[in-house]
Amino acid sequence: MAASPLPVATIVSYHAHVYFDGPDERALALRLREEIAARFPVAMGRVHDRLVGPHARPMYQVSFAVPVFATLIPWLMLNRDGLSILIHPNTAAERDDHLERAFWLGAPLPILHADDLAEENEPQGANPVNTTPHLEP
Ligand code: ZN
């Protein structure tokens, strides 16, 4: 922990990274992607079939504002279909965000190239919402 506790307002947004490995998990992940988009105001990222950044499997990113956490994360707990999901905050320290402040739903995976993640950076707010929720979570 920092010298004094960080206020919750340090967190400007969150990411959920939904991982998949092989065609069966890919199909589950894409279905989950549609189900999320139908229920939550998020910025749904594109599907990365090749490894990108610190992520050890193909995945897609779900970027969301702080208030969405309270319903999206419980919904993912119930509906992740066996997939591994990394949840991390976005603050001004992306390395800590991924290594120290993150948690996993399902089996954890390694964080790759952690040295490439900045110790200090401009905090990244949620990307613009690109979903049109029409179902209750
Ligand atoms: Zn992320």
mmCIF file of C-alpha atoms and ligand atoms in Angstrom:
data_model
loop_
_atom_site.group_PDB
_atom_site.id
_atom_site.type_symbol
_atom_site.label_atom_id
_atom_site.label_comp_id
_atom_site.label_asym_id
_atom_site.label_seq_id
_atom_site.Cartn_x
_atom_site.Cartn_y
_atom_site.Cartn_z
ATOM 1 C CA MET A 1 0.000 0.000 0.000
ATOM 2 C CA ALA A 2 1.085 3.560 -0.545
ATOM 3 C CA ALA A 3 2.347 5.596 2.400
ATOM 4 C CA SER A 4 -1.233 6.636 3.056
ATOM 5 C CA PRO A 5 -4.324 4.864 1.702
ATOM 6 C CA LEU A 6 -5.404 5.881 -1.780
ATOM 7 C CA PRO A 7 -8.887 7.323 -2.118
ATOM 8 C CA VAL A 8 -11.353 5.374 -4.244
ATOM 9 C CA ALA A 9 -11.503 8.384 -6.595
ATOM 10 C CA THR A 10 -8.021 7.320 -7.765
ATOM 11 C CA ILE A 11 -9.896 4.866 -10.001
ATOM 12 C CA VAL A 12 -11.170 6.663 -13.117
ATOM 13 C CA SER A 13 -12.537 3.610 -14.972
ATOM 14 C CA TYR A 14 -12.213 -0.172 -15.215
ATOM 15 C CA HIS A 15 -11.395 -2.795 -17.780
ATOM 16 C CA ALA A 16 -12.585 -6.363 -17.943
ATOM 17 C CA HIS A 17 -10.502 -8.520 -20.290
ATOM 18 C CA VAL A 18 -12.299 -11.665 -21.424
ATOM 19 C CA TYR A 19 -9.838 -14.369 -22.504
ATOM 20 C CA PHE A 20 -10.341 -17.373 -24.721
ATOM 21 C CA ASP A 21 -8.212 -20.251 -25.911
ATOM 22 C CA GLY A 22 -9.282 -22.281 -28.944
ATOM 23 C CA PRO A 23 -12.474 -22.307 -31.013
ATOM 24 C CA ASP A 24 -14.830 -23.578 -28.302
ATOM 25 C CA GLU A 25 -13.854 -20.882 -25.811
ATOM 26 C CA ARG A 26 -13.848 -18.299 -28.591
ATOM 27 C CA ALA A 27 -17.477 -19.122 -29.330
ATOM 28 C CA LEU A 28 -18.364 -18.823 -25.630
ATOM 29 C CA ALA A 29 -16.500 -15.519 -25.386
ATOM 30 C CA LEU A 30 -18.264 -14.071 -28.427
ATOM 31 C CA ARG A 31 -21.636 -15.096 -27.063
ATOM 32 C CA LEU A 32 -20.767 -13.505 -23.715
ATOM 33 C CA ARG A 33 -19.720 -10.370 -25.610
ATOM 34 C CA GLU A 34 -23.180 -10.076 -27.157
ATOM 35 C CA GLU A 35 -24.869 -10.709 -23.813
ATOM 36 C CA ILE A 36 -22.784 -8.002 -22.133
ATOM 37 C CA ALA A 37 -23.503 -5.522 -24.933
ATOM 38 C CA ALA A 38 -27.236 -6.171 -24.599
ATOM 39 C CA ARG A 39 -27.218 -5.317 -20.883
ATOM 40 C CA PHE A 40 -24.495 -2.807 -20.031
ATOM 41 C CA PRO A 41 -23.372 0.649 -21.191
ATOM 42 C CA VAL A 42 -19.745 -0.170 -21.967
ATOM 43 C CA ALA A 43 -17.128 0.422 -24.627
ATOM 44 C CA MET A 44 -16.820 -3.006 -26.201
ATOM 45 C CA GLY A 45 -13.371 -3.532 -27.667
ATOM 46 C CA ARG A 46 -12.660 -5.549 -30.753
ATOM 47 C CA VAL A 47 -11.730 -9.206 -30.592
ATOM 48 C CA HIS A 48 -7.974 -9.799 -30.600
ATOM 49 C CA ASP A 49 -7.192 -13.254 -31.964
ATOM 50 C CA ARG A 50 -3.485 -12.552 -31.648
ATOM 51 C CA LEU A 51 -1.720 -11.683 -28.423
ATOM 52 C CA VAL A 52 -1.575 -7.980 -27.660
ATOM 53 C CA GLY A 53 -0.016 -6.015 -24.812
ATOM 54 C CA PRO A 54 0.341 -7.827 -21.499
ATOM 55 C CA HIS A 55 -2.370 -10.384 -22.310
ATOM 56 C CA ALA A 56 -1.376 -14.045 -22.403
ATOM 57 C CA ARG A 57 -4.330 -15.276 -24.491
ATOM 58 C CA PRO A 58 -6.544 -13.923 -27.231
ATOM 59 C CA MET A 59 -9.129 -11.641 -25.639
ATOM 60 C CA TYR A 60 -11.338 -8.620 -25.915
ATOM 61 C CA GLN A 61 -11.517 -5.615 -23.632
ATOM 62 C CA VAL A 62 -14.611 -4.208 -21.993
ATOM 63 C CA SER A 63 -14.026 -0.613 -20.828
ATOM 64 C CA PHE A 64 -16.551 0.824 -18.401
ATOM 65 C CA ALA A 65 -17.232 3.715 -16.066
ATOM 66 C CA VAL A 66 -16.932 3.334 -12.307
ATOM 67 C CA PRO A 67 -20.705 3.064 -11.557
ATOM 68 C CA VAL A 68 -21.110 0.131 -13.983
ATOM 69 C CA PHE A 69 -18.826 -2.029 -11.819
ATOM 70 C CA ALA A 70 -21.586 -2.651 -9.257
ATOM 71 C CA THR A 71 -23.757 -4.611 -11.691
ATOM 72 C CA LEU A 72 -21.384 -5.801 -14.416
ATOM 73 C CA ILE A 73 -18.990 -7.652 -12.115
ATOM 74 C CA PRO A 74 -21.689 -9.646 -10.266
ATOM 75 C CA TRP A 75 -23.279 -10.423 -13.630
ATOM 76 C CA LEU A 76 -19.934 -11.739 -14.918
ATOM 77 C CA MET A 77 -19.522 -13.819 -11.732
ATOM 78 C CA LEU A 78 -22.768 -15.565 -12.621
ATOM 79 C CA ASN A 79 -22.383 -15.782 -16.374
ATOM 80 C CA ARG A 80 -18.710 -16.049 -17.370
ATOM 81 C CA ASP A 81 -19.200 -19.626 -18.630
ATOM 82 C CA GLY A 82 -15.844 -20.883 -17.369
ATOM 83 C CA LEU A 83 -13.842 -18.149 -19.099
ATOM 84 C CA SER A 84 -10.952 -16.343 -17.419
ATOM 85 C CA ILE A 85 -11.609 -12.637 -16.948
ATOM 86 C CA LEU A 86 -9.142 -10.042 -15.678
ATOM 87 C CA ILE A 87 -10.683 -7.041 -13.914
ATOM 88 C CA HIS A 88 -8.393 -4.082 -13.351
ATOM 89 C CA PRO A 89 -8.860 -0.450 -12.367
ATOM 90 C CA ASN A 90 -7.435 2.403 -14.407
ATOM 91 C CA THR A 91 -5.494 4.862 -12.288
ATOM 92 C CA ALA A 92 -2.308 6.803 -12.956
ATOM 93 C CA ALA A 93 -0.186 3.649 -12.537
ATOM 94 C CA GLU A 94 -0.961 1.026 -15.166
ATOM 95 C CA ARG A 95 1.686 -1.411 -13.985
ATOM 96 C CA ASP A 96 0.217 -1.554 -10.484
ATOM 97 C CA ASP A 97 -3.274 -1.629 -12.006
ATOM 98 C CA HIS A 98 -2.447 -4.887 -13.792
ATOM 99 C CA LEU A 99 -0.145 -6.527 -11.246
ATOM 100 C CA GLU A 100 -1.211 -5.356 -7.793
ATOM 101 C CA ARG A 101 -4.740 -4.020 -8.065
ATOM 102 C CA ALA A 102 -6.358 -6.504 -10.426
ATOM 103 C CA PHE A 103 -8.399 -9.602 -9.714
ATOM 104 C CA TRP A 104 -9.504 -12.595 -11.738
ATOM 105 C CA LEU A 105 -12.780 -14.335 -12.324
ATOM 106 C CA GLY A 106 -11.890 -17.918 -13.149
ATOM 107 C CA ALA A 107 -8.370 -19.234 -13.641
ATOM 108 C CA PRO A 108 -5.664 -16.550 -13.475
ATOM 109 C CA LEU A 109 -3.230 -16.138 -16.357
ATOM 110 C CA PRO A 110 0.201 -14.536 -16.456
ATOM 111 C CA ILE A 111 0.609 -10.834 -17.173
ATOM 112 C CA LEU A 112 3.201 -10.605 -19.951
ATOM 113 C CA HIS A 113 5.806 -7.897 -20.557
ATOM 114 C CA ALA A 114 4.927 -6.190 -17.282
ATOM 115 C CA ASP A 115 8.046 -4.036 -17.609
ATOM 116 C CA ASP A 116 6.412 -2.371 -20.624
ATOM 117 C CA LEU A 117 3.574 -1.102 -18.436
ATOM 118 C CA ALA A 118 4.102 2.428 -17.165
ATOM 119 C CA GLU A 119 4.712 3.034 -13.483
ATOM 120 C CA GLU A 120 3.078 6.424 -13.945
ATOM 121 C CA ASN A 121 0.737 7.545 -16.711
ATOM 122 C CA GLU A 122 -2.227 9.751 -17.447
ATOM 123 C CA PRO A 123 -5.267 7.929 -16.063
ATOM 124 C CA GLN A 124 -7.447 6.535 -18.837
ATOM 125 C CA GLY A 125 -11.148 7.209 -18.457
ATOM 126 C CA ALA A 126 -13.705 4.836 -19.886
ATOM 127 C CA ASN A 127 -13.894 4.846 -23.675
ATOM 128 C CA PRO A 128 -17.159 6.148 -25.203
ATOM 129 C CA VAL A 129 -20.048 3.747 -24.752
ATOM 130 C CA ASN A 130 -20.754 1.813 -27.968
ATOM 131 C CA THR A 131 -23.426 -0.586 -26.762
ATOM 132 C CA THR A 132 -27.197 -0.124 -26.660
ATOM 133 C CA PRO A 133 -28.394 -1.989 -23.572
ATOM 134 C CA HIS A 134 -32.005 -3.153 -23.820
ATOM 135 C CA LEU A 135 -32.128 -6.058 -21.347
ATOM 136 C CA GLU A 136 -32.088 -5.990 -17.543
ATOM 137 C CA PRO A 137 -28.859 -7.281 -16.031
HETATM 138 ZN ZN ZN B 1 -6.959 -3.230 -19.642
#
